[in-house]
PDB file of C-alpha atoms and ligand atoms in Angstrom:
ATOM      1  CA  UNK A  24      -3.004  19.268   1.808  1.00  0.00           C
ATOM      2  CA  UNK A  25       0.121  17.169   1.587  1.00  0.00           C
ATOM      3  CA  UNK A  26       0.064  13.484   2.551  1.00  0.00           C
ATOM      4  CA  UNK A  27       3.718  12.737   2.101  1.00  0.00           C
ATOM      5  CA  UNK A  28       6.932  14.512   1.205  1.00  0.00           C
ATOM      6  CA  UNK A  29      10.326  13.034   0.411  1.00  0.00           C
ATOM      7  CA  UNK A  30      13.330  15.355   0.275  1.00  0.00           C
ATOM      8  CA  UNK A  31      16.610  14.004  -1.125  1.00  0.00           C
ATOM      9  CA  UNK A  32      15.780  10.543   0.179  1.00  0.00           C
ATOM     10  CA  UNK A  33      18.508   7.945  -0.182  1.00  0.00           C
ATOM     11  CA  UNK A  34      18.648   4.335   0.932  1.00  0.00           C
ATOM     12  CA  UNK A  35      21.836   2.272   0.959  1.00  0.00           C
ATOM     13  CA  UNK A  36      22.212  -1.368   1.878  1.00  0.00           C
ATOM     14  CA  UNK A  37      25.495  -2.678   3.197  1.00  0.00           C
ATOM     15  CA  UNK A  38      26.535  -6.287   2.901  1.00  0.00           C
ATOM     16  CA  UNK A  39      30.057  -6.657   4.240  1.00  0.00           C
ATOM     17  CA  UNK A  40      32.196  -4.112   2.405  1.00  0.00           C
ATOM     18  CA  UNK A  41      29.704  -3.796  -0.438  1.00  0.00           C
ATOM     19  CA  UNK A  42      27.289  -0.876  -0.586  1.00  0.00           C
ATOM     20  CA  UNK A  43      24.238  -0.747  -2.824  1.00  0.00           C
ATOM     21  CA  UNK A  44      22.553   2.618  -3.311  1.00  0.00           C
ATOM     22  CA  UNK A  45      18.997   1.383  -3.797  1.00  0.00           C
ATOM     23  CA  UNK A  46      17.511   4.899  -3.765  1.00  0.00           C
ATOM     24  CA  UNK A  47      19.256   8.188  -4.477  1.00  0.00           C
ATOM     25  CA  UNK A  48      18.030  11.742  -4.231  1.00  0.00           C
ATOM     26  CA  UNK A  49      14.314  11.069  -4.348  1.00  0.00           C
ATOM     27  CA  UNK A  50      12.235  14.260  -4.159  1.00  0.00           C
ATOM     28  CA  UNK A  51       8.531  13.580  -4.206  1.00  0.00           C
ATOM     29  CA  UNK A  52       5.386  15.155  -2.854  1.00  0.00           C
ATOM     30  CA  UNK A  53       1.969  13.511  -2.933  1.00  0.00           C
ATOM     31  CA  UNK A  54      -1.174  15.457  -2.050  1.00  0.00           C
ATOM     32  CA  UNK A  55      -4.409  14.366  -0.428  1.00  0.00           C
ATOM     33  CA  UNK A  56      -6.599  12.493  -2.907  1.00  0.00           C
ATOM     34  CA  UNK A  57      -3.887  11.810  -5.470  1.00  0.00           C
ATOM     35  CA  UNK A  58      -3.673   8.490  -7.288  1.00  0.00           C
ATOM     36  CA  UNK A  59      -0.052   7.771  -8.199  1.00  0.00           C
ATOM     37  CA  UNK A  60       1.518   4.774  -9.932  1.00  0.00           C
ATOM     38  CA  UNK A  61       5.189   3.870  -9.590  1.00  0.00           C
ATOM     39  CA  UNK A  62       6.796   1.819 -12.349  1.00  0.00           C
ATOM     40  CA  UNK A  63      10.309   0.571 -12.946  1.00  0.00           C
ATOM     41  CA  UNK A  64      12.311  -2.487 -13.983  1.00  0.00           C
ATOM     42  CA  UNK A  65      13.361  -5.205 -11.570  1.00  0.00           C
ATOM     43  CA  UNK A  66      16.068  -3.983  -9.201  1.00  0.00           C
ATOM     44  CA  UNK A  67      15.281  -0.295  -9.811  1.00  0.00           C
ATOM     45  CA  UNK A  68      14.283   0.359  -6.194  1.00  0.00           C
ATOM     46  CA  UNK A  69      10.483   0.012  -6.211  1.00  0.00           C
ATOM     47  CA  UNK A  70      10.290  -2.291  -3.185  1.00  0.00           C
ATOM     48  CA  UNK A  71      12.747  -0.139  -1.281  1.00  0.00           C
ATOM     49  CA  UNK A  72      10.674   2.967  -2.021  1.00  0.00           C
ATOM     50  CA  UNK A  73       7.482   1.151  -1.060  1.00  0.00           C
ATOM     51  CA  UNK A  74       9.021   0.049   2.242  1.00  0.00           C
ATOM     52  CA  UNK A  75       9.992   3.634   3.004  1.00  0.00           C
ATOM     53  CA  UNK A  76       6.615   5.096   1.988  1.00  0.00           C
ATOM     54  CA  UNK A  77       4.917   2.456   4.162  1.00  0.00           C
ATOM     55  CA  UNK A  78       7.181   3.058   7.175  1.00  0.00           C
ATOM     56  CA  UNK A  79       8.437  -0.524   7.013  1.00  0.00           C
ATOM     57  CA  UNK A  80      11.929   0.954   6.778  1.00  0.00           C
ATOM     58  CA  UNK A  81      13.578   4.386   7.116  1.00  0.00           C
ATOM     59  CA  UNK A  82      15.856   6.326   4.727  1.00  0.00           C
ATOM     60  CA  UNK A  83      19.633   6.378   5.246  1.00  0.00           C
ATOM     61  CA  UNK A  84      19.715  10.006   4.025  1.00  0.00           C
ATOM     62  CA  UNK A  85      17.244  12.810   3.421  1.00  0.00           C
ATOM     63  CA  UNK A  86      13.879  13.184   5.091  1.00  0.00           C
ATOM     64  CA  UNK A  87      10.514  11.503   4.753  1.00  0.00           C
ATOM     65  CA  UNK A  88       7.463  13.189   6.210  1.00  0.00           C
ATOM     66  CA  UNK A  89       4.145  11.357   6.359  1.00  0.00           C
ATOM     67  CA  UNK A  90       1.281  13.676   7.310  1.00  0.00           C
ATOM     68  CA  UNK A  91       3.917  16.000   8.716  1.00  0.00           C
ATOM     69  CA  UNK A  92       5.606  13.346  10.867  1.00  0.00           C
ATOM     70  CA  UNK A  93       9.369  13.081  10.263  1.00  0.00           C
ATOM     71  CA  UNK A  94       9.611   9.321  10.042  1.00  0.00           C
ATOM     72  CA  UNK A  95      13.404   9.268  10.407  1.00  0.00           C
ATOM     73  CA  UNK A  96      13.073  10.599  13.968  1.00  0.00           C
ATOM     74  CA  UNK A  97      10.879   7.757  15.218  1.00  0.00           C
ATOM     75  CA  UNK A  98      11.784   4.747  17.330  1.00  0.00           C
ATOM     76  CA  UNK A  99      10.875   1.262  16.050  1.00  0.00           C
ATOM     77  CA  UNK A 100       7.734   1.212  18.213  1.00  0.00           C
ATOM     78  CA  UNK A 101       6.630   4.659  17.069  1.00  0.00           C
ATOM     79  CA  UNK A 102       7.272   3.654  13.461  1.00  0.00           C
ATOM     80  CA  UNK A 103       5.080   0.567  13.882  1.00  0.00           C
ATOM     81  CA  UNK A 104       2.351   2.693  15.442  1.00  0.00           C
ATOM     82  CA  UNK A 105       2.484   5.270  12.604  1.00  0.00           C
ATOM     83  CA  UNK A 106       2.444   2.447  10.037  1.00  0.00           C
ATOM     84  CA  UNK A 107      -0.625   0.814  11.540  1.00  0.00           C
ATOM     85  CA  UNK A 108      -2.484   4.095  11.953  1.00  0.00           C
ATOM     86  CA  UNK A 109      -1.606   5.921   8.727  1.00  0.00           C
ATOM     87  CA  UNK A 110      -0.925   3.300   6.051  1.00  0.00           C
ATOM     88  CA  UNK A 111      -3.161   0.633   4.524  1.00  0.00           C
ATOM     89  CA  UNK A 112      -1.215  -2.098   2.689  1.00  0.00           C
ATOM     90  CA  UNK A 113      -2.324  -4.203  -0.257  1.00  0.00           C
ATOM     91  CA  UNK A 114       0.156  -6.867  -1.406  1.00  0.00           C
ATOM     92  CA  UNK A 115       0.486  -9.123  -4.442  1.00  0.00           C
ATOM     93  CA  UNK A 116       0.154 -12.242  -2.248  1.00  0.00           C
ATOM     94  CA  UNK A 117      -2.818 -10.787  -0.300  1.00  0.00           C
ATOM     95  CA  UNK A 118      -1.036 -11.598   3.021  1.00  0.00           C
ATOM     96  CA  UNK A 119      -4.217 -12.726   4.770  1.00  0.00           C
ATOM     97  CA  UNK A 120      -3.965 -15.005   7.789  1.00  0.00           C
ATOM     98  CA  UNK A 121      -5.161 -18.443   6.634  1.00  0.00           C
ATOM     99  CA  UNK A 122      -6.750 -19.540   9.919  1.00  0.00           C
ATOM    100  CA  UNK A 123      -8.854 -16.383  10.337  1.00  0.00           C
ATOM    101  CA  UNK A 124     -12.165 -15.509   8.675  1.00  0.00           C
ATOM    102  CA  UNK A 125     -12.457 -12.505   6.370  1.00  0.00           C
ATOM    103  CA  UNK A 126     -14.038 -10.572   9.240  1.00  0.00           C
ATOM    104  CA  UNK A 127     -11.192 -11.398  11.664  1.00  0.00           C
ATOM    105  CA  UNK A 128      -8.554 -10.543   9.057  1.00  0.00           C
ATOM    106  CA  UNK A 129     -10.138  -7.136   8.517  1.00  0.00           C
ATOM    107  CA  UNK A 130     -10.448  -6.550  12.265  1.00  0.00           C
ATOM    108  CA  UNK A 131      -6.700  -7.147  12.826  1.00  0.00           C
ATOM    109  CA  UNK A 132      -5.369  -3.608  12.276  1.00  0.00           C
ATOM    110  CA  UNK A 133      -8.084  -2.306  14.617  1.00  0.00           C
ATOM    111  CA  UNK A 134      -7.122  -4.907  17.217  1.00  0.00           C
ATOM    112  CA  UNK A 135      -3.495  -3.688  17.030  1.00  0.00           C
ATOM    113  CA  UNK A 136      -4.781  -0.138  17.449  1.00  0.00           C
ATOM    114  CA  UNK A 137      -6.673  -1.130  20.599  1.00  0.00           C
ATOM    115  CA  UNK A 138     -10.174  -0.528  19.224  1.00  0.00           C
ATOM    116  CA  UNK A 139     -12.810  -2.315  21.361  1.00  0.00           C
ATOM    117  CA  UNK A 140     -14.400  -5.523  20.035  1.00  0.00           C
ATOM    118  CA  UNK A 141     -17.879  -4.273  19.160  1.00  0.00           C
ATOM    119  CA  UNK A 142     -16.587  -1.203  17.310  1.00  0.00           C
ATOM    120  CA  UNK A 143     -13.993  -3.403  15.580  1.00  0.00           C
ATOM    121  CA  UNK A 144     -16.682  -5.722  14.321  1.00  0.00           C
ATOM    122  CA  UNK A 145     -18.935  -2.896  13.153  1.00  0.00           C
ATOM    123  CA  UNK A 146     -16.134  -1.168  11.238  1.00  0.00           C
ATOM    124  CA  UNK A 147     -14.811  -4.416   9.718  1.00  0.00           C
ATOM    125  CA  UNK A 148     -18.315  -5.345   8.520  1.00  0.00           C
ATOM    126  CA  UNK A 149     -18.687  -1.869   6.970  1.00  0.00           C
ATOM    127  CA  UNK A 150     -15.323  -2.230   5.190  1.00  0.00           C
ATOM    128  CA  UNK A 151     -16.261  -5.683   3.863  1.00  0.00           C
ATOM    129  CA  UNK A 152     -19.576  -4.266   2.676  1.00  0.00           C
ATOM    130  CA  UNK A 153     -17.638  -1.470   0.978  1.00  0.00           C
ATOM    131  CA  UNK A 154     -15.723  -4.027  -1.140  1.00  0.00           C
ATOM    132  CA  UNK A 155     -18.845  -6.063  -1.893  1.00  0.00           C
ATOM    133  CA  UNK A 156     -18.147  -9.022   0.394  1.00  0.00           C
ATOM    134  CA  UNK A 157     -20.975  -8.810   2.936  1.00  0.00           C
ATOM    135  CA  UNK A 158     -21.940 -12.384   2.093  1.00  0.00           C
ATOM    136  CA  UNK A 159     -18.423 -13.767   2.697  1.00  0.00           C
ATOM    137  CA  UNK A 160     -17.499 -12.410   6.135  1.00  0.00           C
ATOM    138  CA  UNK A 161     -17.311 -15.871   7.731  1.00  0.00           C
ATOM    139  CA  UNK A 162     -15.175 -17.428   4.997  1.00  0.00           C
ATOM    140  CA  UNK A 163     -11.505 -18.245   5.404  1.00  0.00           C
ATOM    141  CA  UNK A 164      -9.040 -17.232   2.652  1.00  0.00           C
ATOM    142  CA  UNK A 165      -8.894 -20.712   1.054  1.00  0.00           C
ATOM    143  CA  UNK A 166     -12.675 -20.605   0.644  1.00  0.00           C
ATOM    144  CA  UNK A 167     -12.415 -17.406  -1.410  1.00  0.00           C
ATOM    145  CA  UNK A 168     -11.236 -16.718  -4.974  1.00  0.00           C
ATOM    146  CA  UNK A 169      -8.058 -14.706  -5.551  1.00  0.00           C
ATOM    147  CA  UNK A 170     -10.095 -11.640  -6.432  1.00  0.00           C
ATOM    148  CA  UNK A 171     -12.200 -12.004  -3.282  1.00  0.00           C
ATOM    149  CA  UNK A 172      -9.078 -12.461  -1.149  1.00  0.00           C
ATOM    150  CA  UNK A 173      -7.643  -9.273  -2.600  1.00  0.00           C
ATOM    151  CA  UNK A 174     -10.887  -7.443  -1.819  1.00  0.00           C
ATOM    152  CA  UNK A 175     -10.648  -8.675   1.800  1.00  0.00           C
ATOM    153  CA  UNK A 176      -7.101  -7.274   1.827  1.00  0.00           C
ATOM    154  CA  UNK A 177      -8.417  -3.949   0.485  1.00  0.00           C
ATOM    155  CA  UNK A 178     -11.075  -3.920   3.226  1.00  0.00           C
ATOM    156  CA  UNK A 179      -8.283  -4.516   5.770  1.00  0.00           C
ATOM    157  CA  UNK A 180      -6.351  -1.606   4.229  1.00  0.00           C
ATOM    158  CA  UNK A 181      -9.396   0.693   4.457  1.00  0.00           C
ATOM    159  CA  UNK A 182     -10.658  -0.197   7.903  1.00  0.00           C
ATOM    160  CA  UNK A 183      -8.328   2.112   9.830  1.00  0.00           C
ATOM    161  CA  UNK A 184      -9.223   5.032   7.545  1.00  0.00           C
ATOM    162  CA  UNK A 185      -5.530   5.483   6.631  1.00  0.00           C
ATOM    163  CA  UNK A 186      -3.971   8.625   5.166  1.00  0.00           C
ATOM    164  CA  UNK A 187      -2.291   6.511   2.481  1.00  0.00           C
ATOM    165  CA  UNK A 188      -3.198   3.280   0.714  1.00  0.00           C
ATOM    166  CA  UNK A 189      -0.089   1.559  -0.602  1.00  0.00           C
ATOM    167  CA  UNK A 190      -0.574  -1.264  -3.106  1.00  0.00           C
ATOM    168  CA  UNK A 191       2.400  -3.378  -4.241  1.00  0.00           C
ATOM    169  CA  UNK A 192       1.601  -5.248  -7.477  1.00  0.00           C
ATOM    170  CA  UNK A 193      -2.012  -5.695  -6.294  1.00  0.00           C
ATOM    171  CA  UNK A 194      -3.143  -7.334  -9.539  1.00  0.00           C
ATOM    172  CA  UNK A 195      -0.024  -9.470 -10.052  1.00  0.00           C
ATOM    173  CA  UNK A 196      -1.776 -12.685  -9.003  1.00  0.00           C
ATOM    174  CA  UNK A 197      -5.234 -11.990 -10.412  1.00  0.00           C
ATOM    175  CA  UNK A 198      -7.011 -13.057 -13.580  1.00  0.00           C
ATOM    176  CA  UNK A 199      -8.227 -10.338 -15.925  1.00  0.00           C
ATOM    177  CA  UNK A 200     -11.738 -10.194 -14.480  1.00  0.00           C
ATOM    178  CA  UNK A 201     -10.539  -9.850 -10.874  1.00  0.00           C
ATOM    179  CA  UNK A 202      -7.977  -7.313 -12.063  1.00  0.00           C
ATOM    180  CA  UNK A 203     -10.802  -5.242 -13.547  1.00  0.00           C
ATOM    181  CA  UNK A 204     -12.795  -5.498 -10.293  1.00  0.00           C
ATOM    182  CA  UNK A 205      -9.854  -4.426  -8.148  1.00  0.00           C
ATOM    183  CA  UNK A 206      -8.945  -1.526 -10.459  1.00  0.00           C
ATOM    184  CA  UNK A 207     -12.587  -0.385 -10.508  1.00  0.00           C
ATOM    185  CA  UNK A 208     -12.540  -0.432  -6.711  1.00  0.00           C
ATOM    186  CA  UNK A 209      -9.361   1.687  -6.664  1.00  0.00           C
ATOM    187  CA  UNK A 210     -11.056   4.147  -9.076  1.00  0.00           C
ATOM    188  CA  UNK A 211     -13.990   4.418  -6.652  1.00  0.00           C
ATOM    189  CA  UNK A 212     -11.686   4.962  -3.689  1.00  0.00           C
ATOM    190  CA  UNK A 213      -9.890   7.661  -5.659  1.00  0.00           C
ATOM    191  CA  UNK A 214     -13.208   9.303  -6.547  1.00  0.00           C
ATOM    192  CA  UNK A 215     -14.031   9.322  -2.821  1.00  0.00           C
ATOM    193  CA  UNK A 216     -10.873  11.278  -2.099  1.00  0.00           C
ATOM    194  CA  UNK A 217      -8.546   8.500  -0.911  1.00  0.00           C
ATOM    195  CA  UNK A 218      -4.816   8.814  -1.514  1.00  0.00           C
ATOM    196  CA  UNK A 219      -3.455   5.817  -3.409  1.00  0.00           C
ATOM    197  CA  UNK A 220       0.071   4.789  -4.371  1.00  0.00           C
ATOM    198  CA  UNK A 221       0.284   1.743  -6.581  1.00  0.00           C
ATOM    199  CA  UNK A 222       3.435  -0.102  -7.595  1.00  0.00           C
ATOM    200  CA  UNK A 223       3.080  -2.079 -10.796  1.00  0.00           C
ATOM    201  CA  UNK A 224       4.889  -3.610 -13.773  1.00  0.00           C
ATOM    202  CA  UNK A 225       1.831  -3.313 -15.973  1.00  0.00           C
ATOM    203  CA  UNK A 226       1.334  -0.224 -18.168  1.00  0.00           C
ATOM    204  CA  UNK A 227      -2.465  -0.759 -18.358  1.00  0.00           C
ATOM    205  CA  UNK A 228      -2.661  -0.781 -14.573  1.00  0.00           C
ATOM    206  CA  UNK A 229      -0.443   2.288 -14.198  1.00  0.00           C
ATOM    207  CA  UNK A 230      -2.534   4.103 -16.809  1.00  0.00           C
ATOM    208  CA  UNK A 231      -5.460   4.164 -14.361  1.00  0.00           C
ATOM    209  CA  UNK A 232      -3.536   6.515 -12.058  1.00  0.00           C
ATOM    210  CA  UNK A 233      -3.442  10.311 -12.383  1.00  0.00           C
ATOM    211  CA  UNK A 234       0.319  10.409 -12.305  1.00  0.00           C
ATOM    212  CA  UNK A 235       2.914   7.822 -13.298  1.00  0.00           C
ATOM    213  CA  UNK A 236       6.390   7.960 -11.760  1.00  0.00           C
ATOM    214  CA  UNK A 237       9.221   5.993 -13.319  1.00  0.00           C
ATOM    215  CA  UNK A 238      12.150   4.822 -11.273  1.00  0.00           C
ATOM    216  CA  UNK A 239      15.493   3.705 -12.741  1.00  0.00           C
ATOM    217  CA  UNK A 240      18.616   2.806 -10.794  1.00  0.00           C
ATOM    218  CA  UNK A 241      17.173   4.283  -7.611  1.00  0.00           C
ATOM    219  CA  UNK A 242      16.246   7.654  -9.121  1.00  0.00           C
ATOM    220  CA  UNK A 243      12.955   9.090 -10.328  1.00  0.00           C
ATOM    221  CA  UNK A 244      13.180   9.799 -14.048  1.00  0.00           C
ATOM    222  CA  UNK A 245      10.279  11.601 -15.571  1.00  0.00           C
ATOM    223  CA  UNK A 246       9.243  14.828 -13.876  1.00  0.00           C
ATOM    224  CA  UNK A 247       6.124  14.052 -11.951  1.00  0.00           C
ATOM    225  CA  UNK A 248       3.318  15.683 -13.903  1.00  0.00           C
ATOM    226  CA  UNK A 249      -0.320  15.319 -13.084  1.00  0.00           C
ATOM    227  CA  UNK A 250      -2.514  14.309 -16.013  1.00  0.00           C
ATOM    228  CA  UNK A 251      -6.264  14.139 -16.219  1.00  0.00           C
ATOM    229  CA  UNK A 252      -7.777  10.727 -16.222  1.00  0.00           C
TER     230      UNK A 252
HETATM  231  P1  ADP B 324      12.741  -3.544  -7.177  1.00  0.00           P
HETATM  232  O1  ADP B 324      11.648  -3.645  -6.161  1.00  0.00           O
HETATM  233  O2  ADP B 324      12.517  -2.452  -8.183  1.00  0.00           O
HETATM  234  O3  ADP B 324      13.035  -4.849  -7.833  1.00  0.00           O
HETATM  235  P2  ADP B 324      14.539  -3.273  -4.886  1.00  0.00           P
HETATM  236  O4  ADP B 324      14.115  -2.081  -4.138  1.00  0.00           O
HETATM  237  O5  ADP B 324      14.123  -4.610  -4.391  1.00  0.00           O
HETATM  238  O6  ADP B 324      14.081  -3.099  -6.411  1.00  0.00           O
HETATM  239  O7  ADP B 324      16.119  -3.282  -5.035  1.00  0.00           O
HETATM  240  C1  ADP B 324      16.884  -2.138  -5.400  1.00  0.00           C
HETATM  241  C2  ADP B 324      18.375  -2.489  -5.267  1.00  0.00           C
HETATM  242  O8  ADP B 324      18.691  -2.688  -3.890  1.00  0.00           O
HETATM  243  C3  ADP B 324      18.799  -3.757  -5.989  1.00  0.00           C
HETATM  244  O9  ADP B 324      20.110  -3.577  -6.451  1.00  0.00           O
HETATM  245  C4  ADP B 324      18.752  -4.782  -4.884  1.00  0.00           C
HETATM  246  O10 ADP B 324      19.636  -5.846  -5.177  1.00  0.00           O
HETATM  247  C5  ADP B 324      19.199  -3.989  -3.662  1.00  0.00           C
HETATM  248  N1  ADP B 324      18.630  -4.484  -2.412  1.00  0.00           N
HETATM  249  C6  ADP B 324      17.319  -4.523  -2.094  1.00  0.00           C
HETATM  250  N2  ADP B 324      17.143  -4.996  -0.842  1.00  0.00           N
HETATM  251  C7  ADP B 324      18.375  -5.263  -0.359  1.00  0.00           C
HETATM  252  C8  ADP B 324      18.876  -5.763   0.899  1.00  0.00           C
HETATM  253  N3  ADP B 324      18.051  -6.075   1.902  1.00  0.00           N
HETATM  254  N4  ADP B 324      20.221  -5.908   1.029  1.00  0.00           N
HETATM  255  C9  ADP B 324      21.051  -5.585   0.029  1.00  0.00           C
HETATM  256  N5  ADP B 324      20.643  -5.099  -1.159  1.00  0.00           N
HETATM  257  C10 ADP B 324      19.341  -4.940  -1.362  1.00  0.00           C
HETATM  258  P1  ADP B 325       7.972  -8.880  -1.212  1.00  0.00           P
HETATM  259  O1  ADP B 325       9.256  -8.281  -0.716  1.00  0.00           O
HETATM  260  O2  ADP B 325       8.107 -10.353  -1.523  1.00  0.00           O
HETATM  261  O3  ADP B 325       7.302  -8.083  -2.301  1.00  0.00           O
HETATM  262  P2  ADP B 325       5.602  -8.185   0.324  1.00  0.00           P
HETATM  263  O4  ADP B 325       5.380  -7.085  -0.647  1.00  0.00           O
HETATM  264  O5  ADP B 325       4.588  -9.262   0.454  1.00  0.00           O
HETATM  265  O6  ADP B 325       7.017  -8.877   0.069  1.00  0.00           O
HETATM  266  O7  ADP B 325       5.855  -7.573   1.771  1.00  0.00           O
HETATM  267  C1  ADP B 325       6.738  -6.505   1.904  1.00  0.00           C
HETATM  268  C2  ADP B 325       7.076  -6.346   3.375  1.00  0.00           C
HETATM  269  O8  ADP B 325       5.939  -5.962   4.127  1.00  0.00           O
HETATM  270  C3  ADP B 325       7.635  -7.598   4.021  1.00  0.00           C
HETATM  271  O9  ADP B 325       8.783  -7.218   4.742  1.00  0.00           O
HETATM  272  C4  ADP B 325       6.547  -8.054   4.961  1.00  0.00           C
HETATM  273  O10 ADP B 325       7.061  -8.647   6.114  1.00  0.00           O
HETATM  274  C5  ADP B 325       5.834  -6.774   5.304  1.00  0.00           C
HETATM  275  N1  ADP B 325       4.395  -6.941   5.558  1.00  0.00           N
HETATM  276  C6  ADP B 325       3.608  -7.886   5.018  1.00  0.00           C
HETATM  277  N2  ADP B 325       2.337  -7.743   5.420  1.00  0.00           N
HETATM  278  C7  ADP B 325       2.303  -6.667   6.243  1.00  0.00           C
HETATM  279  C8  ADP B 325       1.273  -5.993   6.977  1.00  0.00           C
HETATM  280  N3  ADP B 325       0.021  -6.388   6.935  1.00  0.00           N
HETATM  281  N4  ADP B 325       1.599  -4.913   7.703  1.00  0.00           N
HETATM  282  C9  ADP B 325       2.859  -4.504   7.743  1.00  0.00           C
HETATM  283  N5  ADP B 325       3.875  -5.095   7.094  1.00  0.00           N
HETATM  284  C10 ADP B 325       3.621  -6.164   6.338  1.00  0.00           C
END
């Protein structure tokens, strides 16, 4: 099955009379269970592509379908709903809420989705167990290491059982040991059939994926070929 499909996707930003074509003519299909890395220099369009894949923004031309939904046709509210239901985000800065425990942070996407409290708690505990943090559920972010905070963020990304896990420089703030832990976790998720898209500057990180896409000046360069890991 297909998770996402971009056809001739373009994204332009306008500031006054100036127009920047951040993405141009992106054609890309990603299937269920694929593990894809996206690389490119600063300013090449990685963040813009990530925002579109994650339904944080919509294309200015072309079409983006996520699990068959034409994202360009949605209202802001529908887009937010699709984002919360279908996409799990992992960010460089973890983006955990400082005043909430690990458990409450992981419960958040379920709270937005209207899942009742007892089911929320059960699923959040299972997700934290999945990332090896059963003994840290009551800790707040500042009481956790960077690697542990990123694992809480991965639990939050998993808890809604999303169609797509989107990770933007997930190891950018981690030491080498935590980087290894997080990449091992991504390998496990991939082995379990999850669909992962990872944006990174680091060749060693990208090399863990099945397929590496390179973006330059808003366009995908190398034909997207699957390789065996
Ligand atoms: P990357 O993540 O690879 O660094 P971006 O997607 O952030 O690249 O940026 C791609 C291009 O779009 C750059 O030229 C950048 O300056 C421009 N750009 C990004 N966001 C905006 C914005 N909100 N307004 C205007 N230009 C933008
Ligand atoms: P940056 O542009 O500095 O790389 P991030 O990658 O941290 O920023 O975040 C990218 C975008 O995603 C931002 O616009 C941010 O507001 C938004 N965002 C951050 N956390 C979440 C979340 N949990 N769910 C949805 N959107 C988020």
